[in-house]
GROMACS .gro file of C-alpha atoms in nm:
model
  202
    1LEU     CA    1   0.002   0.001   0.005
    2ALA     CA    2   0.282   0.237   0.085
    3VAL     CA    3   0.467   0.150  -0.236
    4GLN     CA    4   0.145   0.231  -0.444
    5THR     CA    5   0.118   0.576  -0.268
    6PRO     CA    6   0.454   0.764  -0.295
    7GLY     CA    7   0.476   1.096  -0.129
    8PHE     CA    8   0.178   1.011   0.090
    9ALA     CA    9   0.223   1.085   0.484
   10GLY     CA   10   0.108   0.845   0.735
   11ALA     CA   11  -0.214   1.041   0.780
   12ASP     CA   12  -0.281   0.999   0.402
   13ILE     CA   13  -0.231   0.642   0.404
   14ALA     CA   14  -0.472   0.617   0.699
   15ASN     CA   15  -0.712   0.802   0.484
   16VAL     CA   16  -0.684   0.550   0.219
   17CYS     CA   17  -0.747   0.278   0.475
   18ASN     CA   18  -1.062   0.448   0.597
   19GLU     CA   19  -1.178   0.496   0.239
   20ALA     CA   20  -1.106   0.127   0.161
   21ALA     CA   21  -1.317   0.020   0.484
   22LEU     CA   22  -1.601   0.254   0.355
   23ILE     CA   23  -1.600   0.100   0.017
   24ALA     CA   24  -1.602  -0.252   0.146
   25ALA     CA   25  -1.902  -0.177   0.377
   26ARG     CA   26  -2.086  -0.023   0.087
   27ASN     CA   27  -2.043  -0.340  -0.098
   28GLY     CA   28  -2.169  -0.558   0.202
   29LYS     CA   29  -1.841  -0.695   0.284
   30THR     CA   30  -1.725  -0.814   0.635
   31GLU     CA   31  -1.355  -0.776   0.560
   32VAL     CA   32  -1.161  -0.511   0.367
   33ASP     CA   33  -0.943  -0.677   0.069
   34MET     CA   34  -0.686  -0.548  -0.185
   35LYS     CA   35  -0.947  -0.464  -0.438
   36ASP     CA   36  -1.104  -0.214  -0.179
   37PHE     CA   37  -0.764  -0.066  -0.126
   38ASN     CA   38  -0.701  -0.013  -0.490
   39ASP     CA   39  -1.038   0.135  -0.540
   40ALA     CA   40  -0.965   0.386  -0.251
   41ILE     CA   41  -0.628   0.479  -0.394
   42ASP     CA   42  -0.801   0.548  -0.739
   43ARG     CA   43  -1.056   0.744  -0.566
   44ILE     CA   44  -0.804   0.967  -0.355
   45ILE     CA   45  -0.567   1.018  -0.646
   46GLY     CA   46  -0.806   1.047  -0.930
   47GLY     CA   47  -1.109   1.184  -0.758
   48LEU     CA   48  -1.481   1.050  -0.745
   49GLU     CA   49  -1.594   0.820  -1.022
   50LYS     CA   50  -1.857   1.010  -1.243
   51LYS     CA   51  -2.106   0.756  -1.311
   52ASN     CA   52  -2.341   1.008  -1.463
   53LYS     CA   53  -2.097   1.131  -1.715
   54ILE     CA   54  -2.228   1.028  -2.060
   55ILE     CA   55  -1.953   0.959  -2.300
   56GLN     CA   56  -2.007   0.886  -2.660
   57PRO     CA   57  -1.876   0.547  -2.793
   58GLU     CA   58  -1.629   0.704  -3.034
   59GLU     CA   59  -1.507   0.937  -2.744
   60LYS     CA   60  -1.446   0.624  -2.538
   61LYS     CA   61  -1.249   0.470  -2.811
   62VAL     CA   62  -1.019   0.794  -2.834
   63ILE     CA   63  -0.972   0.785  -2.445
   64ALA     CA   64  -0.895   0.400  -2.452
   65TYR     CA   65  -0.628   0.455  -2.730
   66HIS     CA   66  -0.491   0.749  -2.555
   67GLU     CA   67  -0.457   0.571  -2.214
   68ALA     CA   68  -0.317   0.263  -2.397
   69GLY     CA   69  -0.041   0.489  -2.542
   70HIS     CA   70   0.071   0.543  -2.195
   71ALA     CA   71   0.052   0.176  -2.127
   72VAL     CA   72   0.282   0.100  -2.418
   73GLU     CA   73   0.538   0.360  -2.310
   74GLY     CA   74   0.494   0.217  -1.953
   75GLN     CA   75   0.583  -0.136  -2.098
   76GLU     CA   76   0.887   0.026  -2.268
   77ALA     CA   77   1.000   0.163  -1.949
   78ALA     CA   78   0.969  -0.184  -1.791
   79GLU     CA   79   1.177  -0.335  -2.083
   80ASP     CA   80   1.445  -0.057  -2.034
   81ASP     CA   81   1.386   0.127  -2.342
   82LEU     CA   82   1.302   0.421  -2.133
   83GLU     CA   83   1.492   0.294  -1.834
   84HIS     CA   84   1.479   0.613  -1.633
   85ALA     CA   85   1.103   0.668  -1.656
   86HIS     CA   86   0.876   0.606  -1.367
   87PRO     CA   87   0.721   0.254  -1.406
   88LEU     CA   88   0.348   0.257  -1.488
   89VAL     CA   89   0.099   0.106  -1.230
   90LYS     CA   90  -0.229   0.124  -1.406
   91VAL     CA   91  -0.428   0.302  -1.669
   92THR     CA   92  -0.804   0.367  -1.650
   93ILE     CA   93  -1.073   0.497  -1.873
   94VAL     CA   94  -1.316   0.545  -1.583
   95PRO     CA   95  -1.395   0.910  -1.563
   96ARG     CA   96  -1.307   1.060  -1.229
   97GLY     CA   97  -1.294   1.417  -1.091
   98PRO     CA   98  -1.413   1.726  -1.264
   99ALA     CA   99  -1.230   1.675  -1.594
  100ALA     CA  100  -1.043   1.363  -1.609
  101LEU     CA  101  -1.184   1.108  -1.868
  102GLY     CA  102  -0.930   0.863  -1.776
  103PHE     CA  103  -0.586   0.861  -1.620
  104ALA     CA  104  -0.229   0.680  -1.604
  105GLN     CA  105  -0.084   0.620  -1.268
  106TYR     CA  106   0.281   0.607  -1.226
  107LEU     CA  107   0.503   0.491  -0.944
  108PRO     CA  108   0.779   0.752  -0.890
  109LYS     CA  109   1.072   0.651  -0.678
  110GLU     CA  110   1.087   0.845  -0.338
  111LYS     CA  111   1.407   1.044  -0.416
  112TYR     CA  112   1.534   1.409  -0.386
  113LEU     CA  113   1.743   1.447  -0.717
  114THR     CA  114   1.636   1.387  -1.076
  115LEU     CA  115   1.857   1.326  -1.363
  116THR     CA  116   1.829   1.476  -1.715
  117GLN     CA  117   1.762   1.134  -1.870
  118GLU     CA  118   1.486   1.074  -1.608
  119LEU     CA  119   1.304   1.396  -1.696
  120GLU     CA  120   1.346   1.328  -2.085
  121ASP     CA  121   1.209   0.968  -2.035
  122ASP     CA  122   0.921   1.077  -1.822
  123MET     CA  123   0.817   1.342  -2.090
  124CYS     CA  124   0.829   1.044  -2.362
  125MET     CA  125   0.593   0.855  -2.122
  126THR     CA  126   0.367   1.152  -2.080
  127LEU     CA  127   0.340   1.206  -2.454
  128GLY     CA  128   0.265   0.856  -2.526
  129GLY     CA  129  -0.114   0.908  -2.522
  130ARG     CA  130  -0.097   1.187  -2.770
  131ALA     CA  131   0.121   0.996  -2.995
  132SER     CA  132  -0.129   0.704  -2.994
  133GLU     CA  133  -0.410   0.942  -3.081
  134GLU     CA  134  -0.200   1.081  -3.382
  135LEU     CA  135  -0.093   0.722  -3.501
  136PHE     CA  136  -0.428   0.537  -3.491
  137PHE     CA  137  -0.666   0.824  -3.557
  138GLY     CA  138  -0.465   1.051  -3.778
  139LYS     CA  139  -0.572   1.339  -3.567
  140ILE     CA  140  -0.555   1.478  -3.209
  141SER     CA  141  -0.796   1.565  -2.933
  142THR     CA  142  -0.808   1.786  -2.641
  143GLY     CA  143  -0.773   1.479  -2.402
  144ALA     CA  144  -0.401   1.540  -2.366
  145LEU     CA  145  -0.424   1.890  -2.203
  146SER     CA  146  -0.287   1.788  -1.870
  147ASP     CA  147  -0.009   1.576  -2.028
  148LEU     CA  148   0.103   1.897  -2.245
  149GLN     CA  149   0.081   2.109  -1.936
  150GLN     CA  150   0.310   1.878  -1.754
  151VAL     CA  151   0.568   1.836  -2.056
  152THR     CA  152   0.573   2.218  -2.095
  153ARG     CA  153   0.630   2.285  -1.727
  154THR     CA  154   0.918   2.011  -1.738
  155ALA     CA  155   1.083   2.140  -2.050
  156TYR     CA  156   1.082   2.510  -1.928
  157ALA     CA  157   1.223   2.407  -1.587
  158MET     CA  158   1.494   2.198  -1.759
  159VAL     CA  159   1.589   2.481  -1.980
  160SER     CA  160   1.550   2.796  -1.758
  161ILE     CA  161   1.575   2.655  -1.403
  162TYR     CA  162   1.784   2.346  -1.384
  163GLY     CA  163   2.061   2.450  -1.615
  164MET     CA  164   2.015   2.132  -1.842
  165ASN     CA  165   2.057   2.293  -2.175
  166ASP     CA  166   2.391   2.350  -2.363
  167LYS     CA  167   2.270   2.672  -2.528
  168ILE     CA  168   2.152   2.830  -2.205
  169GLY     CA  169   2.430   2.679  -1.992
  170ASN     CA  170   2.455   2.639  -1.626
  171ILE     CA  171   2.230   2.919  -1.537
  172SER     CA  172   1.912   2.922  -1.329
  173PHE     CA  173   1.656   3.208  -1.389
  174TYR     CA  174   1.446   3.090  -1.094
  175ASP     CA  175   1.426   3.351  -0.806
  176PRO     CA  176   1.158   3.279  -0.548
  177GLN     CA  177   1.173   3.643  -0.427
  178SER     CA  178   1.077   3.768  -0.785
  179GLU     CA  179   0.765   3.548  -0.811
  180GLY     CA  180   0.481   3.754  -0.922
  181SER     CA  181   0.686   4.005  -1.067
  182PHE     CA  182   0.621   4.121  -1.427
  183GLN     CA  183   0.973   4.159  -1.521
  184LYS     CA  184   1.167   3.845  -1.642
  185PRO     CA  185   1.516   3.813  -1.511
  186TYR     CA  186   1.648   3.763  -1.898
  187SER     CA  187   1.654   3.945  -2.209
  188GLU     CA  188   1.395   3.924  -2.487
  189GLU     CA  189   1.682   3.754  -2.690
  190THR     CA  190   1.741   3.486  -2.420
  191GLY     CA  191   1.364   3.441  -2.396
  192LYS     CA  192   1.353   3.351  -2.763
  193ILE     CA  193   1.635   3.094  -2.717
  194ILE     CA  194   1.466   2.950  -2.414
  195ASP     CA  195   1.141   2.909  -2.628
  196GLN     CA  196   1.328   2.741  -2.917
  197GLU     CA  197   1.500   2.505  -2.686
  198VAL     CA  198   1.173   2.399  -2.515
  199LYS     CA  199   1.020   2.335  -2.866
  200LEU     CA  200   1.316   2.116  -2.954
  201LEU     CA  201   1.282   1.924  -2.614
  202SER     CA  202   0.912   1.874  -2.644
   0.00000   0.00000   0.00000
């Protein structure tokens, strides 16, 4: 249970246990089993299952192929093609929370430092859903929004914060004291280079 919930504090895991007990009780069980724990983790990480959300069959197909793209990339991670990526635990096309029509759950290692290769492999994993849509349908949907946001954040961080780009060099433009400021700590020319390097990365 602890392995499936990286980053959770003891109180968070206790919350998962309580949720699992409630799920078991709702299903008329006298004991809590692993399925109840897995359902509880899904509910806490992904949000409430939206049983009243009506999804058209063609949309379900796109969602299924999108999530399958993450699963294929997850398998590549398991087979060492993306050896630095976080292993994939599960994918689901059950709609949860306010917006998620499906989601992929990864199992990040609990560590404090991340290598360039790990960030790059994670970006490949994240874009697996978008690649699958393009490959199988020849078009793309808005379903990859959260994936694209994550990749964009990572790419900009690599180039402008972590000094992981040859053109920008060992420089970090992150200054917590200037957050909320309208002035960027670099020139317009440097901003263009950052944008170009981010596009190359993603």
